C-alpha positions as CSV (number, residue, x, y, z in Angstrom):
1,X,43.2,43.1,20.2
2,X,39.8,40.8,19.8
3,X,40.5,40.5,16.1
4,X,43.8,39.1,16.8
5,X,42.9,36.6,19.8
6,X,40.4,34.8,17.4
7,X,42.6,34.5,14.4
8,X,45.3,33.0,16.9
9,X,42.9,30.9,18.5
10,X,41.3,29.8,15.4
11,X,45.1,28.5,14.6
12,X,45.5,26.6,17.7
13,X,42.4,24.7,16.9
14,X,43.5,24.3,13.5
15,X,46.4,22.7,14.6
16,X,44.5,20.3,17.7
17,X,42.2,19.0,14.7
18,X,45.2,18.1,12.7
19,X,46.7,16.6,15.5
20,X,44.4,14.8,16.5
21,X,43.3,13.6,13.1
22,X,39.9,15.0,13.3
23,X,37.0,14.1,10.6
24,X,33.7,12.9,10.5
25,X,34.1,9.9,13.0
26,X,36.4,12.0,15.2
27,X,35.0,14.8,16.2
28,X,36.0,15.3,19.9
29,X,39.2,17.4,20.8
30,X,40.5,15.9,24.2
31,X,43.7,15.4,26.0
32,X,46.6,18.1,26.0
33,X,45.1,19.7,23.2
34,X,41.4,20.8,24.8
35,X,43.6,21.8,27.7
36,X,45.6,24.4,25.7
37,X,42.4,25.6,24.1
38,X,40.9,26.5,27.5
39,X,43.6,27.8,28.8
40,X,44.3,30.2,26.0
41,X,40.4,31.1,25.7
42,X,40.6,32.1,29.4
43,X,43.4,33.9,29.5
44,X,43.0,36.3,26.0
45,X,39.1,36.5,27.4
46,X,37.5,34.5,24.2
47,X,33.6,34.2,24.8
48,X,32.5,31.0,25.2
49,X,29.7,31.4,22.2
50,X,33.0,32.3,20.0
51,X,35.0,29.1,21.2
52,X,31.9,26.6,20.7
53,X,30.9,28.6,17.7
54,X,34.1,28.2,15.6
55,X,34.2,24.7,16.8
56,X,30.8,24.1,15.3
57,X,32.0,25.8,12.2
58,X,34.9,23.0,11.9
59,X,32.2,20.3,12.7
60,X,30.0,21.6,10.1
61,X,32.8,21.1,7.2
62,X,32.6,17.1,7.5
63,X,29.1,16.6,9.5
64,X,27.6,13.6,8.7
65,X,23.8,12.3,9.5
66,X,24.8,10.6,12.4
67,X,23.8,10.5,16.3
68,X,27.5,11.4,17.6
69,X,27.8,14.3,15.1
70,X,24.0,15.5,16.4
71,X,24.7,15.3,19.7
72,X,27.9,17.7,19.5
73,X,26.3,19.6,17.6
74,X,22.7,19.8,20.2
75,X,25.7,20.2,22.7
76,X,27.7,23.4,21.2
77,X,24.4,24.7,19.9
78,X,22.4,25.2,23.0
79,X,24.4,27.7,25.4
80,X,24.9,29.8,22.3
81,X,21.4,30.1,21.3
82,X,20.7,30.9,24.6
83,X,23.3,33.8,24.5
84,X,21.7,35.4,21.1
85,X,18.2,35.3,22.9
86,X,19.7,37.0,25.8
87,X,21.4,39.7,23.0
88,X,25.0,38.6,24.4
89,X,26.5,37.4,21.2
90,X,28.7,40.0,19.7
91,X,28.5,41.0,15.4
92,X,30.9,38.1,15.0
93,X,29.1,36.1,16.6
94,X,26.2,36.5,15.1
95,X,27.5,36.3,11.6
96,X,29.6,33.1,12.7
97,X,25.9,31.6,13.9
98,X,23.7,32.4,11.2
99,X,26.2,30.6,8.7
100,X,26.4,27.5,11.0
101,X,22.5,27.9,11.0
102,X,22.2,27.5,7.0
103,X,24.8,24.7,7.4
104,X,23.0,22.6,10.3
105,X,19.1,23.0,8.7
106,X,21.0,21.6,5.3
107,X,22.1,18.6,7.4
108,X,18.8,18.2,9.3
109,X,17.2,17.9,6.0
110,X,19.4,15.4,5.2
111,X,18.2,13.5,8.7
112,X,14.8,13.7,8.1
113,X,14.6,13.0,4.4
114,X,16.5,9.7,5.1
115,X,15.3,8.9,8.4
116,X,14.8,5.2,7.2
117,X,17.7,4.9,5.6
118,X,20.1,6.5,8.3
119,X,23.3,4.2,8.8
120,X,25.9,4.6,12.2
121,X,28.7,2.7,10.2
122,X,28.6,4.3,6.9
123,X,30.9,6.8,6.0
124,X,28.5,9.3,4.9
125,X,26.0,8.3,7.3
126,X,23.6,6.7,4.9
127,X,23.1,3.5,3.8
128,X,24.3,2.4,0.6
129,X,21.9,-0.2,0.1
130,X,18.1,-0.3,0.0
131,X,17.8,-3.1,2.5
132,X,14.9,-4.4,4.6
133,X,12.5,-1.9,6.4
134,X,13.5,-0.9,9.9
135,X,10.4,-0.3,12.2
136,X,12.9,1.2,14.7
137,X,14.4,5.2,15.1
138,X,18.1,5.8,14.2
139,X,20.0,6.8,16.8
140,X,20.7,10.1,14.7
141,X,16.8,10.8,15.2
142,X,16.4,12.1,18.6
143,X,19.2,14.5,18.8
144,X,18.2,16.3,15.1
145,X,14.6,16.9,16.6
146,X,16.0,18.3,19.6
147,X,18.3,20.5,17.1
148,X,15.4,21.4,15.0
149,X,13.0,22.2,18.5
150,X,15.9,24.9,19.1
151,X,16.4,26.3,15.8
152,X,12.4,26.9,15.5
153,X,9.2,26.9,17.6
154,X,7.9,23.4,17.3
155,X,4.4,25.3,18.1
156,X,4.4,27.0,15.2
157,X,3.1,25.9,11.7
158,X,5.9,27.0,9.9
159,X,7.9,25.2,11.8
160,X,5.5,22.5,11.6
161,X,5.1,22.7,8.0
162,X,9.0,22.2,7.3
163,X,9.5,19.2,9.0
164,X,6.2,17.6,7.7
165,X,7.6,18.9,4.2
166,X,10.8,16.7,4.8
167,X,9.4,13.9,6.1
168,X,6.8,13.7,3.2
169,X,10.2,13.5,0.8
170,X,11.1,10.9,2.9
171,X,8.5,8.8,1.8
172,X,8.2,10.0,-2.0
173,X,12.0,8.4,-1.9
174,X,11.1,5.2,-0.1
175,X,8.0,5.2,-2.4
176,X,10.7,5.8,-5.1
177,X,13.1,3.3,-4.3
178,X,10.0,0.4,-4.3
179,X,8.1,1.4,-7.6
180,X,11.4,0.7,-9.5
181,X,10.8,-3.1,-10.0
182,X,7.4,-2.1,-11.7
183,X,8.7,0.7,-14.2
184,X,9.0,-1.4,-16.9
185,X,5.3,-2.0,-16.9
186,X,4.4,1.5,-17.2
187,X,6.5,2.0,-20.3
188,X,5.2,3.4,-23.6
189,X,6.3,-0.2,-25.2
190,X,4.8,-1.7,-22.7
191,X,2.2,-3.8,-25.6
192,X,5.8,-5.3,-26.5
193,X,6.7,-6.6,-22.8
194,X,3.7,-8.4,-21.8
195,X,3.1,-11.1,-24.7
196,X,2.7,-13.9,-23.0
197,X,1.0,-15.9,-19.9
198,X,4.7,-15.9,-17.3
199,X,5.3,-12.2,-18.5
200,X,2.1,-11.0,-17.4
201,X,1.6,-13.3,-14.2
202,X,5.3,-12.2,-13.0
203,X,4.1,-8.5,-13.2
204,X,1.0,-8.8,-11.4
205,X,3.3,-10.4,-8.5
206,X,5.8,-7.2,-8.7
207,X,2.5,-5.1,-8.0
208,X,1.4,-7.1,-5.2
209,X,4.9,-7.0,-4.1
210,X,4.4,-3.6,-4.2
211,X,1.3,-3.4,-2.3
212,X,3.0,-5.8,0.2
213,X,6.2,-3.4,0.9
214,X,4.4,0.0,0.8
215,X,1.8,-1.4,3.6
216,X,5.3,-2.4,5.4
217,X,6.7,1.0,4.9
218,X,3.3,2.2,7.0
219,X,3.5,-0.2,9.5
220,X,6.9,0.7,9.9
221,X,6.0,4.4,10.8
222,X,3.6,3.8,13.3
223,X,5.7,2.2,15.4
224,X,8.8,4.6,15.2
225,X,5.8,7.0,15.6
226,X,4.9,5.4,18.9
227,X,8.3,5.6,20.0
228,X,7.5,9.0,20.9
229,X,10.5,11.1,19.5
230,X,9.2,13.5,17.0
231,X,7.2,16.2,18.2
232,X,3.3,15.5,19.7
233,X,2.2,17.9,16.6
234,X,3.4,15.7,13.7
235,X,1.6,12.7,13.0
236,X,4.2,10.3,10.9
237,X,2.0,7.5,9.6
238,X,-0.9,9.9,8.1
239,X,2.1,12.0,6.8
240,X,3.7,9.1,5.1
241,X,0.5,7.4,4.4
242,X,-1.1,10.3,2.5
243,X,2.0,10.0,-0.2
244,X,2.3,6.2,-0.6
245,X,-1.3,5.7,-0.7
246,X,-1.8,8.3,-3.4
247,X,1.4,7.1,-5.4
248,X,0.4,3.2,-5.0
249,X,-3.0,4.7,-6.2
250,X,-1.5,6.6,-9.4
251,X,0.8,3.3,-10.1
252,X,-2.1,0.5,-9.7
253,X,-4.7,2.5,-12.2
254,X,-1.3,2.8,-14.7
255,X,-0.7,-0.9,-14.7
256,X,-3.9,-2.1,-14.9
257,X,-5.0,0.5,-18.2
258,X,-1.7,-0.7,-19.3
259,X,-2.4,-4.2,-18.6
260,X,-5.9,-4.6,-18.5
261,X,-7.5,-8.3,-15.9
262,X,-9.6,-9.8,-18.4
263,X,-10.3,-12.7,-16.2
264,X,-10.2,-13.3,-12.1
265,X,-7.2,-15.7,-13.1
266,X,-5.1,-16.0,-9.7
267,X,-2.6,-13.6,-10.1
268,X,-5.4,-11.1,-11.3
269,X,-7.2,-12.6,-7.6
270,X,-4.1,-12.1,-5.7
271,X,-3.5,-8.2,-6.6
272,X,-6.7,-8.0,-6.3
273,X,-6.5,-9.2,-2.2
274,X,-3.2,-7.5,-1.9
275,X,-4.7,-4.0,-2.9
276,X,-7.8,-4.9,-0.9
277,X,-5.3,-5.6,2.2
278,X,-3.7,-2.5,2.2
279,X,-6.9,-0.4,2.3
280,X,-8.0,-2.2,5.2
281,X,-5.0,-2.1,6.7
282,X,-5.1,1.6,7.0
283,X,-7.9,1.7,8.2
284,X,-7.4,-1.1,10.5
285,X,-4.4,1.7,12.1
286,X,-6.6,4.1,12.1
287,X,-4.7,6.1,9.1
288,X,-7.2,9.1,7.8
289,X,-8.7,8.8,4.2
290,X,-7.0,10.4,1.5
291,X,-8.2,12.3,-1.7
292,X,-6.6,10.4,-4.4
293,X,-5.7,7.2,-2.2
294,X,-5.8,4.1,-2.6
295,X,-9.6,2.9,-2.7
296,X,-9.4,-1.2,-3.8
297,X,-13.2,-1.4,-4.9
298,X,-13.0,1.6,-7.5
299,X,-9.7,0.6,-9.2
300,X,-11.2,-2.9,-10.0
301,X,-14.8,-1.9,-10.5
302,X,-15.0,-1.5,-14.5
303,X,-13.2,-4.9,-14.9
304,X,-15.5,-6.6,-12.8
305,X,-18.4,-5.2,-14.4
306,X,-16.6,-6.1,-17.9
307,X,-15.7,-9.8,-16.3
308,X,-19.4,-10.7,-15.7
309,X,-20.6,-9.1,-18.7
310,X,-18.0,-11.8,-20.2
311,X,-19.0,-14.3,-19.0
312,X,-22.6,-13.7,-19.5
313,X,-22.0,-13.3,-23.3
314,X,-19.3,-16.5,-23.5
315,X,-22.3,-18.9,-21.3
316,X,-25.0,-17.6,-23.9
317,X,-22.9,-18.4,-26.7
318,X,-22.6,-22.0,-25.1
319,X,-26.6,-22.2,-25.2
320,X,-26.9,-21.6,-28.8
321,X,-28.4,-24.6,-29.9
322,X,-26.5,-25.4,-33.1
323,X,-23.7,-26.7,-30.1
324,X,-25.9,-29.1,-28.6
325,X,-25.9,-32.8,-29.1
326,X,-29.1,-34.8,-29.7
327,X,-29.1,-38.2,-27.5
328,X,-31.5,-40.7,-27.8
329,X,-34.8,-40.2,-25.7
330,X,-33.9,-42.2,-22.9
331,X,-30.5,-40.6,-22.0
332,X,-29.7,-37.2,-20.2
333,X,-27.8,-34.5,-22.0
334,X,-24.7,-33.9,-21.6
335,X,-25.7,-30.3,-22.3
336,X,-27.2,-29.5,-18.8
337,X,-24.4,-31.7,-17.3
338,X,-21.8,-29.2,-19.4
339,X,-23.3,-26.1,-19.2
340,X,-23.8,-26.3,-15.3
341,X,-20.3,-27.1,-14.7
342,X,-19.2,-23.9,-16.6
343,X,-21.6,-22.4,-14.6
344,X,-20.7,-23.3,-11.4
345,X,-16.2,-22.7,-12.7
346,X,-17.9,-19.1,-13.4
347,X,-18.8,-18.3,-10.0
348,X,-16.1,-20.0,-8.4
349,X,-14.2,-17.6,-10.4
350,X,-15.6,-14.9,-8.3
351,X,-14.9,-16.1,-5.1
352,X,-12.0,-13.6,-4.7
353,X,-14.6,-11.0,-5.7
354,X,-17.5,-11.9,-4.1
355,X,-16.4,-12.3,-0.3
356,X,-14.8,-8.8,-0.8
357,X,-17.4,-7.0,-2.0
358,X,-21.3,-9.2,-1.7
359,X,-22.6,-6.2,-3.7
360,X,-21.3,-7.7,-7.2
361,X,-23.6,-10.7,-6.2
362,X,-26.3,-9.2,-7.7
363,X,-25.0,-8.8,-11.0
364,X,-23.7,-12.3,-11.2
365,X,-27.2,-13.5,-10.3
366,X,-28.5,-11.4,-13.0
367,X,-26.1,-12.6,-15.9
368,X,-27.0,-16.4,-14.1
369,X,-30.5,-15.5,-14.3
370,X,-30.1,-14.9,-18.4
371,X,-27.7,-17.9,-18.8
372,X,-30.4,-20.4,-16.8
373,X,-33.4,-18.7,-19.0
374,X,-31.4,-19.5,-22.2
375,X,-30.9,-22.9,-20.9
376,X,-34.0,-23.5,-20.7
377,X,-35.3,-22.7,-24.0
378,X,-32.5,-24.9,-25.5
379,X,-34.0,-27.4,-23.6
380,X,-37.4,-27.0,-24.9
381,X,-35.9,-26.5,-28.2
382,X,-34.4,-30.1,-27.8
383,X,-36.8,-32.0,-26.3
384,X,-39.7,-30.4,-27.8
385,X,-41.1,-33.8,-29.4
386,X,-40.9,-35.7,-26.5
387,X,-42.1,-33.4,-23.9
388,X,-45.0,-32.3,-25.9
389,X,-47.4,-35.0,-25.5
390,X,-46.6,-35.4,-21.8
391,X,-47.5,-31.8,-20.8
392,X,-51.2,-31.7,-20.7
393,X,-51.4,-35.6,-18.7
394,X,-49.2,-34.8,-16.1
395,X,-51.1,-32.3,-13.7
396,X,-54.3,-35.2,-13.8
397,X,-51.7,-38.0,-12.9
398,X,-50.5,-35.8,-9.7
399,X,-53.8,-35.0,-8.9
400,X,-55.0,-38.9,-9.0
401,X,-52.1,-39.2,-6.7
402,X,-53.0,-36.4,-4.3
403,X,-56.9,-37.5,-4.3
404,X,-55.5,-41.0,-2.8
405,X,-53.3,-39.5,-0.3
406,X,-56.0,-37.4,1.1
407,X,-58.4,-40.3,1.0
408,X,-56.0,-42.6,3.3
409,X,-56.9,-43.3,7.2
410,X,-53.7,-45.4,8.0
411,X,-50.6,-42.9,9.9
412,X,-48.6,-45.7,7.9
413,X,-45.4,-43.7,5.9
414,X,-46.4,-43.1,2.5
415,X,-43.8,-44.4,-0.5
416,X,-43.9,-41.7,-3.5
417,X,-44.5,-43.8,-6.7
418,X,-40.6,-43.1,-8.3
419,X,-42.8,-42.3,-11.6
420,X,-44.9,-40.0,-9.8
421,X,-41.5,-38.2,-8.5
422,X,-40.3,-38.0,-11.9
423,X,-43.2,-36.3,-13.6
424,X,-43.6,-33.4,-10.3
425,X,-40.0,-32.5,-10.8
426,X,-40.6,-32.3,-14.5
427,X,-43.7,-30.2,-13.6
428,X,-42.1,-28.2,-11.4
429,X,-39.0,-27.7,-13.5
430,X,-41.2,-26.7,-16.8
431,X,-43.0,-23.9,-14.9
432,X,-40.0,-23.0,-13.4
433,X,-38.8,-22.3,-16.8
434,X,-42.0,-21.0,-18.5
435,X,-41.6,-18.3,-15.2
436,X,-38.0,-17.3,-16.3
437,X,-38.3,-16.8,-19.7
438,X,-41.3,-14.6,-19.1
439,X,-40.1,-12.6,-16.3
């Protein structure tokens, strides 16, 4: 009877797999053996569903993730999915199918959940190591998309849904396997860790490392995207992109509450670009806006607001004038010399800042602004003695001046007495400052 052909036949194949030392790198039966198999299918009557069925059950025991394994399976699978939509397959059958069905969407997971990490030459199929990122498919891609375009309609969300679904823990593992470096950082203990100047610098690097590899990771999935094997309906990068950008988010507002900028110093400057990068790199690719993403302007906001409000406060302090030095009459202070050069290390500071975001100007000017004004009452302060006397004679000695120039018929160039010079830039500097300290 049926019953007994199939539990024969299921011996003989038993026995062609041991023979021919079948596993997960040998999966073919060929030679003597396949012919016996045919010929004792053909001539008991065995279906061909139930031959390539039983055959897929076998494969199914040591399948691996890889493209030879997918394509035998794509291979066997077809015809009899084509004989259960044509009602052909008999209650064996069926049962037989829907158990190699389980087995094959548990290895398709696998596929797509790993789809960067995929390895030809490993035993299990995967790679053991998390090396460098590959912008190119697996072989093993293409023949599990065609697997999973037969097993569901691509057309469909559902279907749609699960493979976005396995592709998005794809990236949380990739995402994962590059936010270990910066654990320690994010620690409870994390006060203890970063003590000193090195400590802190090297972990501002690990982040923009960070930022560096994630943006890679994207980059990477457009152009496996544009290699046009997954299915027209699932958009890889803004899959992907929606997870890391929202992670990288979550992990860049943890470090920097756990280890606050206080200054623009350059590792500060160079997370600072490296986050700013990756935001315009997405959009650069045309990667959609995410709720939650990664948004460089609003993670550093508060500490830029805090680092001009700093230096605002430290310049002031610098103006007090219990700090300056009196010099004799007829030298310059160092003050103005001093307090100009801080000044101008300040917004040099902000470079970084600045050329990214020119809205942050105006609140520099502003605490400039206060800084100058106090700057100039020191100076008043100091030279109040001196200056005095001068004030009220200097307009009538410019206007002597201006009365001869208007008087003169010659085209001649005119020579500026130096003295003359002196006392309208000391004019114009005092009402300058009179106009500051009262606006």
């Amino acid at each position: 009877g049926l019953a007994v052909d199939t539990i024969i036949y299921d011996m003989v194949l038993e026995a062609a797999m041991r023979a021919q030392n079948f596993n997960s790198k040998m999966l073919h039966i060929s030679g003597s053996w396949k012919w016996l198999l045919d010929e004792f299918s053909d001539y008991y009557g065995l279906s061909d569903a139930y031959r390539k069925l039983r055959y897929l059950c076998y494969i199914m025991n040591v399948a691996t993730p890889t493209k030879d394994c997918l394509e035998l399976t794509y291979e066997l699978l077809l015809p009899v999915i084509k004989a259960r939509d044509d009602r052909t397959l008999t209650r064996q059958e069926r049962s037989i199918l829907l158990d190699c069905e389980d087995r094959i969407n548990v290895l398709l997971a696998i596929v797509f959940e790993n789809y960067k990490s995929l390895d030809e030459h490993s035993i299990t199929g995967l790679s053991e190591l998390f090396g460098p990122i590959s912008d190119c498919a697996a072989p093993a891609l293409a023949p599990a998309v065609q697997i999973f375009s037969v097993l569901h309609d691509i057309l469909s969300n559902e279907a749609q849904s699960i493979l976005r679904s396995y592709l998005q823990a794809a990236a949380a593992k990739r995402c994962r396997r590059h936010m270990i470096e910066t654990d320690e950082f994010m620690s409870s203990n994390n006060d203890n860790l970063l003590t000193d100047d090195m400590t802190i610098s090297a972990a501002y690097l690990k982040m923009k490392t960070l930022c560096i590899n994630i943006s890679l990771e994207i980059q990477a999935d457009i152009k496996i995207h544009d290699q046009n094997i997954l299915p027209s309906s699932i958009d890889l990068p803004n899959i992907a992109a929606s997870l890391y950008s929202t992670e990288l988010c979550k992990r860049l507002k943890g470090f920097l509450s756990a280890s606050p900028p206080s200054r623009p110093l350059q590792h500060v400057a160079e997370l600072l670009i490296a986050t700013a990068n990756f935001e315009r790199d997405l959009d650069s690719w045309q990667v959609r806006p995410v709720h939650g993403g990664v948004l460089s302007r609003e993670l550093f906001h508060d500490y830029i607001m805090v680092w001009i409000e700093d230096t605002r406060l430290h310049l002031l302090d610098y103006c007090k004038a219990e700090k300056l030095s009196y010099p004799a009459a007829s030298t310059t202070s160092p003050f103005v010399e001093q307090i100009y050069e801080q000044i101008r290390e300040s917004i040099n500071e902000y470079g970084v800042v600045i050329n990214r975001w020119p809205q942050y100007l105006m609140s520099l000017e502003s605490a400039i602004a206060d800084v100058e004004r106090e700057v100039m009452k020191a100076l008043e302060k100091q030279y109040m003695e001196t200056l005095m006397p001068l004030r009220d004679g200097i307009p009538k000695i410019l206007e002597k001046h201006v009365q001869r120039l208007t008087r003169r018929q010659s085209v001649a160039p005119y020579v500026v007495p130096n003295q003359v010079y002196k006392l309208a830039s000391y004019h114009v500097v005092c009402s300058v400052g009179r106009s500051l300290m009262t606006s």
